[in-house]
Every structure is written in structure tokens, then in C-alpha cells.
Amino acid sequence: MKILVATGQLAENTVRHAVGSETSVLIVDTEIAAFITPQRLIHSYENNNFKPGQFDMILIPGLVPGDFTEVANKMGCPVYLGPKHAYDLGYAIRFAGDVQFSDKIPACELLKDIRQQEAYKKLNQMEKSAFAPLIFNGTKIGGNSQMKVMGEIVDAGNMDCDLLQSKVAEFTRKGVDIIDLGMAIDTPTESVHEAIFNARKMTGLPLSVDTLDPAHICSAIEAGIDIVLSLNDTNIDELGDEIAAKGCAVVIIPGSGNKYDTLMQNIKRAKEFGIENIIADPVLDPIGHGFTSSVERYRKFRDTYPDIPLFFGAGNVTELMDADSIGINATLCGIAHEVGAAILFTPEYSDKTQGSIAELKTASSMMKLAEERHSSPKDLGIDMFMIKEKRKRPDIDMPDNATAAKSSPNWQLDPAGAFHIGIAHINDGKRYIVAEHAKETIIGKNAAEILDMIIDKGLVTSLEHAGYLGRELEKAEIAIEFDRSYVQDDDF
């Protein structure tokens, strides 16, 4: 396929590098590629002595506005929007024979799904070749490997076996890299060993134990724990020899007093015991309690000890801020990446922070790809948009003589009976819409399918009721999509 790529003068070198020698490039008479107009394109095309029908398609920059129908007619080939950024041209051209490009939507957006697959393939390749000072069950920590997400199961030592194993399975489904078993102060020592044993039955992921209690830590070490959270001046003298002998990794935290100085002292003490597998936690403070200073502490530590993996407690911020966690986690992950963090920690404990494991996992992938491309974390094939749109579709024009809507005063109950609609968890851990009727209960995740079945079974007989059910079922479907609660007839 013969393709002509049109660009501006400033982007010439970038475009030629991106497309290679087999694709023709047309430099239009404008410095900025986004300022290409139909007239400028025709003028430059003719000045280069190109003939009508010489190419199978012309790609213009994805950000160029305007109608290029006249150009297509004159050149004898379609004119499509290429990607928004020149460095994506090579990628887009690869699919020119298989994907129908558009004169309205940039090629990079059309290829989003394919780009996502390519992005994760690239991440897997980079992770396989990455160096890391610590490796547990194939999971690399530190070095130039991707930041790993550690999810804490709070009070794991006091959970019964079934509940603990269901939480382990849940965290695994969410994509966690390391499972942290939190131990409360009142947890019996023997329960630590049992919790680790029960968790091991469910996963091959690395396990950590979260406690300062020496007895708990000893029990965890005997059970073969991979990582101990945490060591400081209160327990290091008691546990140092055993940890050094067993070779498990430890997260070292500051003691009382200056967080940076005491952290350095505790690391020095750990090394004196012969402990080699060290992860440092300079402690990320919540916003309003020294957040900025704590980030500076991370940066200072990284400059001093570039080879020691860093523990980054993202949950310290998300749990103590009343805002949607997805944007906070994305930003925290960017900060963590810049200070060289190796582990992103979240307890995903409160309702408002549910989903943090998946959010941090995605954000970690974005930061790694951005690093590889030497770019900002955008246009990577992976994103974290949940509510806002990267590209809005245009509104329609207001029709003339439109009638203003108003509610009907003639609402009557459906003779076929009423429905109670809610959301329930099934055994697989997923949420389903439940539509209960006196004759039959219907469950599903898709509002349209449930309504179709209600109609097919004759459980609704009035237009008003059908319209009402459509509205409520769709609200329930959206609630599942965004992991929100749902109550019938409440505003969403």
C-alpha cells in the first residue's frame, strides 16, 4: 500500500524517522503540522509533482481540523487523520491495510485496543529483561523492574480460613503483586503461622507479614514468609540474627525522632547483623501532615542509596483524603516513580479506596511505559479515564419547535405486578443486578438483557412500567460498572 504522510516543517525529522524509508513524506508549506489546511495540502502536493491517484491514501496529522473532501477528490485517494503525535505514525501505518482509518477520528484513537495489547506486550518484555536485587517466586522488586503493588489484608491473623482465602483470591483477581498479611496486636502467635499457611494454599504470589511484634515475626519467619514489615529500633536487636540467617527480606522503617536519620541508623544496624535483603520505607506522610517533606525524604534517600528498593505507602494518602482514589493513585504513582520506588502499598481498606490495587497497577504500567518512551504518561495505549473523556463527541444542534418534557400525572401500577431491583454478590465475587418479581427473579449484569427477559416472560404490561424498569436497571448496571452502591428510586 502506497501511503503519503503530510506534515509541517518542524516535525519533518520526527516524521521521517517514524515512518521509515518505504513511506513517502510531504512537507507542507507551514511550520506547525496542525496548521495544515486543504489549500496548503493541495499546493504542496502539486509543487512536488505528485500525480492524482499516485497514492492509496494520504495521512494528515490527527489534530488537523477541517474538511478534506476536496483534497481527496483532487488527489484521487482518501485523506485520513493519522495519529495525533508524530512518533505514533510508524505504529499506525502498520495497520493501514487492516484497519479502516477515518477522516473524523485520529488513527491513535481507532487503534486504542490494539495499542493496549501492544503496550502490555512491551511491558512483559521489559519485565523479563529487567534487573532486580530481590526476586520472590518470579516477582522482581527494585532495580529497573516495574513498581509492584502490595495489598494488605487487614487483620488477616484473626480471620477464619474461608474469609482469608476469599480475600487472597479477591486481591489476586485485582492484579496484586504481593499480598501483605496484617496482624493486629491481639493476634495469637500461632495464628500468624496458620494465616500464612492458609494464604499459601491460594496463591504463589510473594507474601509479607505486617507487624512489629517480635513473636509474630518469628512465627512468620518459621512459616517461610518472603517479606517482613517492619523492622526498627524496637525489634531489630531481638530479630536481627534470625532474619539474617533465614535470608528473608525486611522493610526497615524509621524510629522515633527524625524520620530520615533514624531510618539511616536502623539500616546501618540491620547491615551490622548481616541482613542483606533490605527494603527501605522513609514513610509517606498524609497530606496536611508533612506530605511534601516526606517526598523530599524519599528523594534524598534514593540519591544516597540508589540500590536499596523503596517502599511507598500510597494508602497513607488515599485513606486520609475524601476524594476519588483513581486520580490520587495515578498522581502518587507518578511521584513514586520519580523517586525510584519499588513497592506501592495499599490496604484498600475503606469503601472509598476500593479499587486501589487495580488503579495502582495500571498507573505503575503507565509510568513504566512513559519512562521507556521518554514521555509524559499519556497516549500510551493504557489510561485511567473513568468519568472524564479524552475526546468528547459533539452535542447535536437543538431542533426547532422542540416540546419541553414534563412528568405524567396518570401513572398507574402495572397489573402484572411490581419489581424490586437491587445488586447482590454471587459466589464468584462479582456483582449482579437482581430483579425480583412475585412470579420470578431474574439476575444478570446487563440491563438490556434483563429487560428483554422481563418483556419476553410477560412480567411487564404497561409502557410506563417498561420505561421505569429500563431507567432503574440501567442505573444498577452503571453502579456495578463504577463499583457504586445502588438503591431503587434513589438518585444516582
Tab-separated table of C-alpha atoms in Angstrom:
chain	number	residue	atom	x	y	z
A	1	MET	CA	0.000	0.000	0.000
A	2	LYS	CA	1.378	3.383	-1.064
A	3	ILE	CA	0.907	5.970	1.696
A	4	LEU	CA	1.757	9.658	1.722
A	5	VAL	CA	2.223	11.296	5.118
A	6	ALA	CA	1.757	15.062	5.235
A	7	THR	CA	3.406	17.107	7.966
A	8	GLY	CA	4.823	20.533	8.800
A	9	GLN	CA	8.394	21.761	8.563
A	10	LEU	CA	9.214	21.490	12.265
A	11	ALA	CA	8.152	17.848	12.504
A	12	GLU	CA	9.936	16.670	9.340
A	13	ASN	CA	12.778	14.788	11.044
A	14	THR	CA	10.475	13.155	13.613
A	15	VAL	CA	8.062	12.038	10.893
A	16	ARG	CA	10.747	10.653	8.592
A	17	HIS	CA	12.261	8.709	11.488
A	18	ALA	CA	8.848	7.345	12.491
A	19	VAL	CA	7.700	6.159	9.053
A	20	GLY	CA	10.997	4.872	7.655
A	21	SER	CA	12.171	4.910	4.054
A	22	GLU	CA	9.291	2.971	2.486
A	23	THR	CA	6.648	5.635	3.171
A	24	SER	CA	6.580	8.937	1.285
A	25	VAL	CA	6.559	12.201	3.247
A	26	LEU	CA	5.139	15.521	2.055
A	27	ILE	CA	6.380	18.681	3.800
A	28	VAL	CA	3.524	21.178	3.622
A	29	ASP	CA	4.245	24.911	3.496
A	30	THR	CA	3.678	25.549	7.208
A	31	GLU	CA	5.911	25.187	10.254
A	32	ILE	CA	3.255	23.664	12.512
A	33	ALA	CA	1.746	20.410	11.264
A	34	ALA	CA	-1.599	21.115	12.982
A	35	PHE	CA	-1.974	24.228	10.771
A	36	ILE	CA	-2.234	22.241	7.543
A	37	THR	CA	-5.262	23.346	5.501
A	38	PRO	CA	-6.819	21.758	2.398
A	39	GLN	CA	-5.457	24.557	0.212
A	40	ARG	CA	-1.910	24.249	1.597
A	41	LEU	CA	-2.012	20.490	1.152
A	42	ILE	CA	-3.119	20.750	-2.490
A	43	HIS	CA	-0.496	23.424	-3.213
A	44	SER	CA	2.366	21.404	-1.695
A	45	TYR	CA	1.175	18.187	-3.363
A	46	GLU	CA	1.226	19.773	-6.810
A	47	ASN	CA	4.562	21.545	-6.210
A	48	ASN	CA	6.144	18.141	-5.533
A	49	ASN	CA	4.872	16.906	-8.913
A	50	PHE	CA	2.793	14.140	-7.360
A	51	LYS	CA	0.067	12.870	-9.699
A	52	PRO	CA	-3.618	12.156	-8.903
A	53	GLY	CA	-4.045	8.516	-7.927
A	54	GLN	CA	-0.339	8.083	-7.170
A	55	PHE	CA	-1.096	7.045	-3.567
A	56	ASP	CA	-3.623	4.755	-1.933
A	57	MET	CA	-4.153	7.163	0.965
A	58	ILE	CA	-2.881	10.405	2.465
A	59	LEU	CA	-2.436	10.697	6.228
A	60	ILE	CA	-2.607	14.148	7.796
A	61	PRO	CA	-1.879	14.881	11.485
A	62	GLY	CA	-4.627	13.738	13.833
A	63	LEU	CA	-5.102	17.227	15.288
A	64	VAL	CA	-5.761	18.913	11.929
A	65	PRO	CA	-9.327	20.305	11.677
A	66	GLY	CA	-11.337	20.895	8.522
A	67	ASP	CA	-12.981	19.097	5.605
A	68	PHE	CA	-10.506	17.486	3.206
A	69	THR	CA	-13.104	16.039	0.824
A	70	GLU	CA	-11.987	18.390	-1.951
A	71	VAL	CA	-8.392	17.257	-1.479
A	72	ALA	CA	-9.402	13.599	-1.677
A	73	ASN	CA	-11.311	14.201	-4.903
A	74	LYS	CA	-8.452	16.129	-6.470
A	75	MET	CA	-5.735	13.674	-5.408
A	76	GLY	CA	-7.741	10.614	-6.348
A	77	CYS	CA	-7.312	8.935	-2.958
A	78	PRO	CA	-8.842	9.228	0.529
A	79	VAL	CA	-7.409	11.626	3.107
A	80	TYR	CA	-7.481	10.271	6.646
A	81	LEU	CA	-6.457	11.530	10.054
A	82	GLY	CA	-3.255	9.931	11.229
A	83	PRO	CA	-2.271	9.813	14.891
A	84	LYS	CA	-2.091	12.983	16.976
A	85	HIS	CA	1.603	12.569	17.649
A	86	ALA	CA	4.265	12.001	15.017
A	87	TYR	CA	6.048	9.284	16.968
A	88	ASP	CA	2.952	7.058	16.609
A	89	LEU	CA	2.985	7.157	12.798
A	90	GLY	CA	5.073	4.032	12.379
A	91	TYR	CA	2.714	2.125	14.622
A	92	ALA	CA	-0.396	3.390	12.788
A	93	ILE	CA	0.972	2.647	9.316
A	94	ARG	CA	1.475	-0.991	10.299
A	95	PHE	CA	-2.323	-1.364	10.393
A	96	ALA	CA	-3.110	0.658	7.253
A	97	GLY	CA	-4.122	-2.405	5.262
A	98	ASP	CA	-6.244	-3.943	8.008
A	99	VAL	CA	-7.967	-1.004	9.727
A	100	GLN	CA	-10.357	1.456	8.094
A	101	PHE	CA	-8.977	4.850	9.034
A	102	SER	CA	-11.277	7.847	9.498
A	103	ASP	CA	-11.439	11.477	8.405
A	104	LYS	CA	-13.052	12.361	11.743
A	105	ILE	CA	-11.265	10.264	14.395
A	106	PRO	CA	-7.445	10.238	14.768
A	107	ALA	CA	-5.831	6.893	13.989
A	108	CYS	CA	-4.383	6.634	17.509
A	109	GLU	CA	-7.888	6.527	18.971
A	110	LEU	CA	-9.126	3.987	16.448
A	111	LEU	CA	-6.222	1.760	17.324
A	112	LYS	CA	-6.653	2.110	21.081
A	113	ASP	CA	-7.486	-1.550	21.752
A	114	ILE	CA	-4.641	-2.768	19.591
A	115	ARG	CA	-2.304	-0.276	21.239
A	116	GLN	CA	-3.309	-1.557	24.657
A	117	GLN	CA	-2.385	-5.112	23.691
A	118	GLU	CA	0.924	-3.881	22.292
A	119	ALA	CA	1.566	-1.850	25.458
A	120	TYR	CA	1.136	-4.839	27.756
A	121	LYS	CA	3.252	-6.983	25.444
A	122	LYS	CA	6.014	-4.371	25.680
A	123	LEU	CA	5.690	-4.260	29.485
A	124	ASN	CA	6.054	-8.043	29.689
A	125	GLN	CA	9.160	-7.926	27.522
A	126	MET	CA	10.725	-5.166	29.634
A	127	GLU	CA	9.928	-7.002	32.869
A	128	LYS	CA	11.507	-10.222	31.614
A	129	SER	CA	14.763	-8.434	30.853
A	130	ALA	CA	14.719	-6.189	33.948
A	131	PHE	CA	17.351	-6.428	36.675
A	132	ALA	CA	16.152	-6.587	40.292
A	133	PRO	CA	18.049	-7.050	43.574
A	134	LEU	CA	15.147	-9.030	45.061
A	135	ILE	CA	13.137	-11.790	43.375
A	136	PHE	CA	10.388	-13.797	45.098
A	137	ASN	CA	8.560	-16.548	43.206
A	138	GLY	CA	9.415	-14.828	39.938
A	139	THR	CA	8.305	-11.390	41.150
A	140	LYS	CA	11.065	-8.813	40.737
A	141	ILE	CA	11.400	-5.984	43.260
A	142	GLY	CA	13.569	-2.931	42.697
A	143	GLY	CA	16.266	-2.315	40.129
A	144	ASN	CA	14.769	-1.296	36.801
A	145	SER	CA	11.753	-3.589	37.156
A	146	GLN	CA	8.239	-2.179	37.220
A	147	MET	CA	6.873	-0.924	40.546
A	148	LYS	CA	4.950	-3.723	42.263
A	149	VAL	CA	1.636	-3.345	44.099
A	150	MET	CA	1.402	-4.730	47.628
A	151	GLY	CA	-2.122	-5.085	49.017
A	152	GLU	CA	-2.683	-5.515	52.737
A	153	ILE	CA	-5.357	-7.836	54.096
A	154	VAL	CA	-6.080	-6.026	57.336
A	155	ASP	CA	-6.291	-8.208	60.473
A	156	ALA	CA	-5.568	-11.365	58.467
A	157	GLY	CA	-4.431	-13.223	61.574
A	158	ASN	CA	-7.898	-13.074	63.144
A	159	MET	CA	-9.795	-14.174	60.025
A	160	ASP	CA	-11.156	-17.676	59.639
A	161	CYS	CA	-9.673	-19.728	56.824
A	162	ASP	CA	-12.532	-19.242	54.351
A	163	LEU	CA	-12.634	-15.457	54.740
A	164	LEU	CA	-8.873	-15.106	54.460
A	165	GLN	CA	-8.676	-17.281	51.386
A	166	SER	CA	-11.539	-15.386	49.747
A	167	LYS	CA	-9.636	-12.122	50.348
A	168	VAL	CA	-6.465	-13.639	48.884
A	169	ALA	CA	-8.442	-14.735	45.807
A	170	GLU	CA	-10.047	-11.297	45.544
A	171	PHE	CA	-6.712	-9.466	45.706
A	172	THR	CA	-5.241	-11.865	43.146
A	173	ARG	CA	-8.120	-11.163	40.736
A	174	LYS	CA	-7.488	-7.441	41.165
A	175	GLY	CA	-3.902	-7.887	39.993
A	176	VAL	CA	-1.898	-7.506	43.205
A	177	ASP	CA	1.787	-8.456	43.007
A	178	ILE	CA	2.455	-9.059	46.722
A	179	ILE	CA	-0.074	-9.963	49.417
A	180	ASP	CA	0.540	-8.449	52.833
A	181	LEU	CA	-0.991	-10.184	55.851
A	182	GLY	CA	-1.743	-7.577	58.501
A	183	MET	CA	-1.514	-8.766	62.102
A	184	ALA	CA	-3.379	-6.975	64.882
A	185	ILE	CA	-1.802	-6.548	68.298
A	186	ASP	CA	-4.149	-9.136	69.823
A	187	THR	CA	-3.458	-11.805	67.174
A	188	PRO	CA	-2.331	-15.078	68.818
A	189	THR	CA	1.185	-16.037	67.743
A	190	GLU	CA	0.069	-19.401	66.402
A	191	SER	CA	-2.484	-17.637	64.170
A	192	VAL	CA	0.324	-15.921	62.254
A	193	HIS	CA	1.716	-19.235	61.069
A	194	GLU	CA	-1.794	-20.503	60.268
A	195	ALA	CA	-2.669	-17.391	58.231
A	196	ILE	CA	0.476	-17.755	56.132
A	197	PHE	CA	-0.227	-21.462	55.619
A	198	ASN	CA	-3.820	-20.770	54.510
A	199	ALA	CA	-2.756	-17.948	52.177
A	200	ARG	CA	-0.090	-20.153	50.582
A	201	LYS	CA	-2.790	-22.642	49.624
A	202	MET	CA	-4.424	-19.948	47.458
A	203	THR	CA	-1.542	-18.204	45.744
A	204	GLY	CA	2.041	-18.452	44.603
A	205	LEU	CA	2.498	-14.696	44.946
A	206	PRO	CA	5.059	-13.374	47.436
A	207	LEU	CA	3.659	-12.955	50.963
A	208	SER	CA	4.595	-10.379	53.572
A	209	VAL	CA	3.613	-10.082	57.221
A	210	ASP	CA	2.744	-6.679	58.657
A	211	THR	CA	3.634	-6.363	62.342
A	212	LEU	CA	6.275	-5.014	64.724
A	213	ASP	CA	5.703	-7.773	67.283
A	214	PRO	CA	8.842	-9.947	67.564
A	215	ALA	CA	6.814	-13.062	68.382
A	216	HIS	CA	4.635	-12.544	65.307
A	217	ILE	CA	7.686	-12.018	63.124
A	218	CYS	CA	9.421	-15.133	64.466
A	219	SER	CA	6.322	-17.184	63.724
A	220	ALA	CA	6.151	-15.731	60.205
A	221	ILE	CA	9.825	-16.495	59.560
A	222	GLU	CA	9.302	-20.100	60.643
A	223	ALA	CA	6.375	-20.295	58.212
A	224	GLY	CA	8.642	-19.187	55.352
A	225	ILE	CA	7.418	-15.620	54.898
A	226	ASP	CA	9.022	-13.729	51.991
A	227	ILE	CA	8.989	-10.178	53.389
A	228	VAL	CA	8.727	-8.836	56.930
A	229	LEU	CA	7.030	-5.489	57.641
A	230	SER	CA	8.633	-3.982	59.669
A	231	LEU	CA	11.951	-3.636	61.466
A	232	ASN	CA	13.032	-0.620	63.538
A	233	ASP	CA	14.937	0.145	66.716
A	234	THR	CA	12.250	-1.551	68.850
A	235	ASN	CA	12.768	-5.062	67.467
A	236	ILE	CA	15.893	-5.178	65.330
A	237	ASP	CA	18.252	-6.293	68.114
A	238	GLU	CA	15.940	-9.163	69.037
A	239	LEU	CA	15.303	-10.325	65.479
A	240	GLY	CA	18.427	-9.349	63.563
A	241	ASP	CA	20.325	-12.633	63.837
A	242	GLU	CA	17.363	-14.804	62.887
A	243	ILE	CA	16.399	-12.663	59.908
A	244	ALA	CA	19.975	-12.642	58.650
A	245	ALA	CA	20.133	-16.423	58.986
A	246	LYS	CA	16.846	-17.043	57.166
A	247	GLY	CA	17.553	-14.528	54.399
A	248	CYS	CA	14.010	-13.174	54.098
A	249	ALA	CA	13.559	-9.560	53.023
A	250	VAL	CA	12.690	-6.857	55.553
A	251	VAL	CA	11.100	-3.434	55.288
A	252	ILE	CA	13.014	-1.114	57.574
A	253	ILE	CA	11.209	1.941	58.948
A	254	PRO	CA	12.328	4.953	60.979
A	255	GLY	CA	12.224	5.018	64.768
A	256	SER	CA	11.062	7.847	66.983
A	257	GLY	CA	12.606	11.206	66.203
A	258	ASN	CA	13.879	12.434	62.848
A	259	LYS	CA	12.492	10.013	60.257
A	260	TYR	CA	15.426	10.254	57.885
A	261	ASP	CA	18.186	9.991	60.478
A	262	THR	CA	16.582	7.120	62.390
A	263	LEU	CA	15.886	5.253	59.151
A	264	MET	CA	19.578	5.513	58.235
A	265	GLN	CA	20.556	4.345	61.714
A	266	ASN	CA	18.232	1.331	61.520
A	267	ILE	CA	19.539	0.347	58.098
A	268	LYS	CA	23.099	0.572	59.382
A	269	ARG	CA	22.160	-1.608	62.357
A	270	ALA	CA	20.489	-4.183	60.072
A	271	LYS	CA	23.597	-4.421	57.948
A	272	GLU	CA	25.702	-4.958	61.074
A	273	PHE	CA	23.589	-8.059	61.756
A	274	GLY	CA	24.311	-9.271	58.230
A	275	ILE	CA	20.816	-8.594	56.873
A	276	GLU	CA	21.174	-8.218	53.101
A	277	ASN	CA	17.668	-8.145	51.622
A	278	ILE	CA	16.635	-4.659	52.725
A	279	ILE	CA	13.660	-2.579	51.579
A	280	ALA	CA	13.564	0.963	52.966
A	281	ASP	CA	10.415	2.846	53.981
A	282	PRO	CA	11.123	6.562	54.553
A	283	VAL	CA	7.344	6.809	55.315
A	284	LEU	CA	4.972	8.755	53.090
A	285	ASP	CA	3.084	11.196	55.306
A	286	PRO	CA	-0.544	12.159	54.612
A	287	ILE	CA	-1.439	15.472	53.022
A	288	GLY	CA	-1.675	18.056	55.795
A	289	HIS	CA	0.863	16.197	57.910
A	290	GLY	CA	4.121	16.702	56.039
A	291	PHE	CA	3.439	15.090	52.656
A	292	THR	CA	5.818	17.334	50.688
A	293	SER	CA	8.628	16.925	53.219
A	294	SER	CA	8.215	13.150	53.110
A	295	VAL	CA	8.548	13.130	49.306
A	296	GLU	CA	11.764	15.121	49.693
A	297	ARG	CA	12.881	12.477	52.193
A	298	TYR	CA	12.337	9.770	49.571
A	299	ARG	CA	14.346	11.697	47.013
A	300	LYS	CA	17.203	12.253	49.465
A	301	PHE	CA	17.285	8.559	50.354
A	302	ARG	CA	17.268	7.495	46.719
A	303	ASP	CA	20.241	9.755	45.993
A	304	THR	CA	22.129	8.245	48.960
A	305	TYR	CA	21.179	4.563	48.487
A	306	PRO	CA	20.217	4.057	44.810
A	307	ASP	CA	20.447	0.261	45.102
A	308	ILE	CA	18.056	-0.271	48.051
A	309	PRO	CA	14.417	-0.843	46.975
A	310	LEU	CA	11.976	1.748	48.311
A	311	PHE	CA	8.592	1.073	49.930
A	312	PHE	CA	5.964	3.724	49.087
A	313	GLY	CA	2.849	3.785	51.293
A	314	ALA	CA	0.284	5.232	48.889
A	315	GLY	CA	-2.532	4.159	51.224
A	316	ASN	CA	-1.315	6.683	53.800
A	317	VAL	CA	-2.631	9.389	51.471
A	318	THR	CA	-5.699	7.825	49.836
A	319	GLU	CA	-7.197	6.575	53.096
A	320	LEU	CA	-6.952	10.043	54.639
A	321	MET	CA	-8.421	12.090	51.804
A	322	ASP	CA	-12.068	12.399	50.794
A	323	ALA	CA	-11.608	12.324	47.041
A	324	ASP	CA	-11.899	9.688	44.342
A	325	SER	CA	-8.888	7.441	44.699
A	326	ILE	CA	-8.224	6.852	40.997
A	327	GLY	CA	-6.740	10.277	40.289
A	328	ILE	CA	-4.899	10.355	43.609
A	329	ASN	CA	-3.356	6.954	42.970
A	330	ALA	CA	-2.312	7.961	39.449
A	331	THR	CA	-0.545	11.058	40.767
A	332	LEU	CA	1.019	9.235	43.713
A	333	CYS	CA	2.306	6.589	41.333
A	334	GLY	CA	3.942	9.266	39.203
A	335	ILE	CA	5.651	10.688	42.301
A	336	ALA	CA	6.678	7.201	43.403
A	337	HIS	CA	8.208	6.518	40.000
A	338	GLU	CA	10.198	9.746	40.058
A	339	VAL	CA	11.673	8.977	43.490
A	340	GLY	CA	12.523	5.431	42.420
A	341	ALA	CA	10.006	3.436	44.474
A	342	ALA	CA	9.858	-0.337	44.086
A	343	ILE	CA	6.689	-1.231	46.059
A	344	LEU	CA	3.349	0.598	46.071
A	345	PHE	CA	1.439	-0.237	49.232
A	346	THR	CA	-2.324	-0.002	49.761
A	347	PRO	CA	-4.626	-1.611	52.322
A	348	GLU	CA	-7.673	-0.884	50.111
A	349	TYR	CA	-9.468	-0.773	53.439
A	350	SER	CA	-12.197	1.883	53.378
A	351	ASP	CA	-15.083	1.859	50.921
A	352	LYS	CA	-13.779	4.984	49.190
A	353	THR	CA	-10.436	3.322	48.365
A	354	GLN	CA	-11.823	0.082	46.947
A	355	GLY	CA	-10.201	-0.493	43.573
A	356	SER	CA	-6.853	0.995	44.618
A	357	ILE	CA	-4.967	-2.206	43.784
A	358	ALA	CA	-6.091	-2.128	40.148
A	359	GLU	CA	-5.601	1.647	39.986
A	360	LEU	CA	-2.019	1.461	41.232
A	361	LYS	CA	-1.311	-1.499	38.963
A	362	THR	CA	-2.475	0.423	35.888
A	363	ALA	CA	-0.669	3.588	36.963
A	364	SER	CA	2.531	1.617	37.509
A	365	SER	CA	2.285	0.260	33.971
A	366	MET	CA	1.734	3.746	32.601
A	367	MET	CA	4.789	5.144	34.377
A	368	LYS	CA	6.999	2.317	33.114
A	369	LEU	CA	5.855	2.833	29.516
A	370	ALA	CA	6.304	6.596	29.810
A	371	GLU	CA	9.846	6.046	31.077
A	372	GLU	CA	10.630	3.769	28.144
A	373	ARG	CA	9.268	6.339	25.680
A	374	HIS	CA	10.830	9.343	27.440
A	375	SER	CA	7.401	10.971	27.500
A	376	SER	CA	4.667	12.071	29.860
A	377	PRO	CA	2.204	9.317	30.885
A	378	LYS	CA	-0.268	9.996	28.077
A	379	ASP	CA	-1.136	8.412	24.729
A	380	LEU	CA	0.429	5.122	25.851
A	381	GLY	CA	-2.325	2.677	24.938
A	382	ILE	CA	-3.220	2.427	28.642
A	383	ASP	CA	-5.148	5.071	30.538
A	384	MET	CA	-7.104	5.632	33.763
A	385	PHE	CA	-10.104	7.553	32.483
A	386	MET	CA	-13.222	6.634	34.410
A	387	ILE	CA	-15.606	9.587	34.153
A	388	LYS	CA	-13.893	12.211	32.034
A	389	GLU	CA	-13.255	11.723	28.319
A	390	LYS	CA	-10.056	12.247	26.392
A	391	ARG	CA	-12.088	13.186	23.338
A	392	LYS	CA	-15.677	14.391	23.661
A	393	ARG	CA	-18.237	13.684	20.994
A	394	PRO	CA	-20.037	16.808	19.757
A	395	ASP	CA	-23.522	17.695	21.001
A	396	ILE	CA	-26.319	17.808	18.450
A	397	ASP	CA	-27.915	21.083	17.355
A	398	MET	CA	-31.104	21.980	19.182
A	399	PRO	CA	-34.067	21.140	16.897
A	400	ASP	CA	-36.629	23.837	16.101
A	401	ASN	CA	-40.077	23.634	17.729
A	402	ALA	CA	-38.965	21.135	20.399
A	403	THR	CA	-41.520	20.241	23.090
A	404	ALA	CA	-40.490	20.652	26.716
A	405	ALA	CA	-40.790	17.419	28.699
A	406	LYS	CA	-42.963	17.121	31.802
A	407	SER	CA	-43.939	14.204	34.025
A	408	SER	CA	-47.244	12.427	33.533
A	409	PRO	CA	-49.920	12.742	36.257
A	410	ASN	CA	-51.570	9.482	35.104
A	411	TRP	CA	-49.046	6.952	36.435
A	412	GLN	CA	-50.747	3.690	37.424
A	413	LEU	CA	-49.399	0.455	38.841
A	414	ASP	CA	-48.790	-2.290	36.287
A	415	PRO	CA	-51.419	-5.065	36.643
A	416	ALA	CA	-48.616	-7.590	36.046
A	417	GLY	CA	-47.039	-6.601	39.368
A	418	ALA	CA	-44.067	-4.641	40.692
A	419	PHE	CA	-40.328	-5.348	40.723
A	420	HIS	CA	-37.762	-4.926	43.465
A	421	ILE	CA	-34.356	-4.170	41.957
A	422	GLY	CA	-31.036	-4.436	43.770
A	423	ILE	CA	-27.432	-5.578	43.454
A	424	ALA	CA	-26.092	-8.779	45.008
A	425	HIS	CA	-22.739	-10.581	45.217
A	426	ILE	CA	-22.619	-14.103	43.847
A	427	ASN	CA	-20.094	-16.795	44.852
A	428	ASP	CA	-17.612	-15.735	42.160
A	429	GLY	CA	-17.189	-12.383	43.924
A	430	LYS	CA	-18.856	-10.433	41.111
A	431	ARG	CA	-21.889	-8.170	41.474
A	432	TYR	CA	-25.135	-8.830	39.620
A	433	ILE	CA	-28.374	-6.957	39.067
A	434	VAL	CA	-31.281	-8.716	40.773
A	435	ALA	CA	-34.824	-8.043	39.529
A	436	GLU	CA	-37.333	-9.700	41.907
A	437	HIS	CA	-40.959	-10.246	40.868
A	438	ALA	CA	-43.684	-12.240	42.603
A	439	LYS	CA	-43.515	-14.844	39.809
A	440	GLU	CA	-39.800	-14.934	39.038
A	441	THR	CA	-36.418	-13.458	39.945
A	442	ILE	CA	-34.041	-12.562	37.104
A	443	ILE	CA	-30.320	-11.825	37.558
A	444	GLY	CA	-27.667	-10.519	35.195
A	445	LYS	CA	-25.045	-7.817	34.621
A	446	ASN	CA	-26.652	-6.297	31.539
A	447	ALA	CA	-29.724	-4.085	31.925
A	448	ALA	CA	-30.915	-4.651	28.348
A	449	GLU	CA	-30.850	-8.454	28.649
A	450	ILE	CA	-32.757	-8.390	31.927
A	451	LEU	CA	-35.405	-6.075	30.484
A	452	ASP	CA	-35.687	-8.261	27.353
A	453	MET	CA	-36.328	-11.312	29.536
A	454	ILE	CA	-38.881	-9.425	31.646
A	455	ILE	CA	-40.751	-8.496	28.463
A	456	ASP	CA	-40.445	-11.998	26.956
A	457	LYS	CA	-41.907	-13.556	30.100
A	458	GLY	CA	-44.820	-11.114	30.156
A	459	LEU	CA	-43.858	-9.672	33.547
A	460	VAL	CA	-44.478	-6.095	32.375
A	461	THR	CA	-47.587	-4.933	30.540
A	462	SER	CA	-47.515	-1.102	30.540
A	463	LEU	CA	-45.272	1.329	28.683
A	464	GLU	CA	-44.801	3.412	31.822
A	465	HIS	CA	-43.586	0.397	33.794
A	466	ALA	CA	-41.268	-0.738	30.991
A	467	GLY	CA	-39.745	2.744	30.794
A	468	TYR	CA	-39.329	2.868	34.566
A	469	LEU	CA	-37.643	-0.558	34.655
A	470	GLY	CA	-35.277	0.485	31.867
A	471	ARG	CA	-34.188	3.520	33.864
A	472	GLU	CA	-33.658	1.634	37.121
A	473	LEU	CA	-31.912	-1.342	35.549
A	474	GLU	CA	-29.526	0.975	33.715
A	475	LYS	CA	-28.756	2.806	36.966
A	476	ALA	CA	-27.959	-0.536	38.565
A	477	GLU	CA	-25.690	-1.505	35.648
A	478	ILE	CA	-23.798	1.794	35.928
A	479	ALA	CA	-23.471	1.270	39.695
A	480	ILE	CA	-21.770	-2.080	39.047
A	481	GLU	CA	-19.517	-0.531	36.406
A	482	PHE	CA	-18.279	2.155	38.813
A	483	ASP	CA	-18.396	-0.028	41.932
A	484	ARG	CA	-21.035	2.198	43.484
A	485	SER	CA	-23.951	1.334	45.744
A	486	TYR	CA	-27.484	1.242	44.324
A	487	VAL	CA	-30.879	1.764	45.936
A	488	GLN	CA	-34.016	1.612	43.839
A	489	ASP	CA	-35.637	5.032	43.202
A	490	ASP	CA	-32.688	6.936	44.726
A	491	ASP	CA	-30.758	9.450	42.651
A	492	PHE	CA	-27.515	8.049	41.274
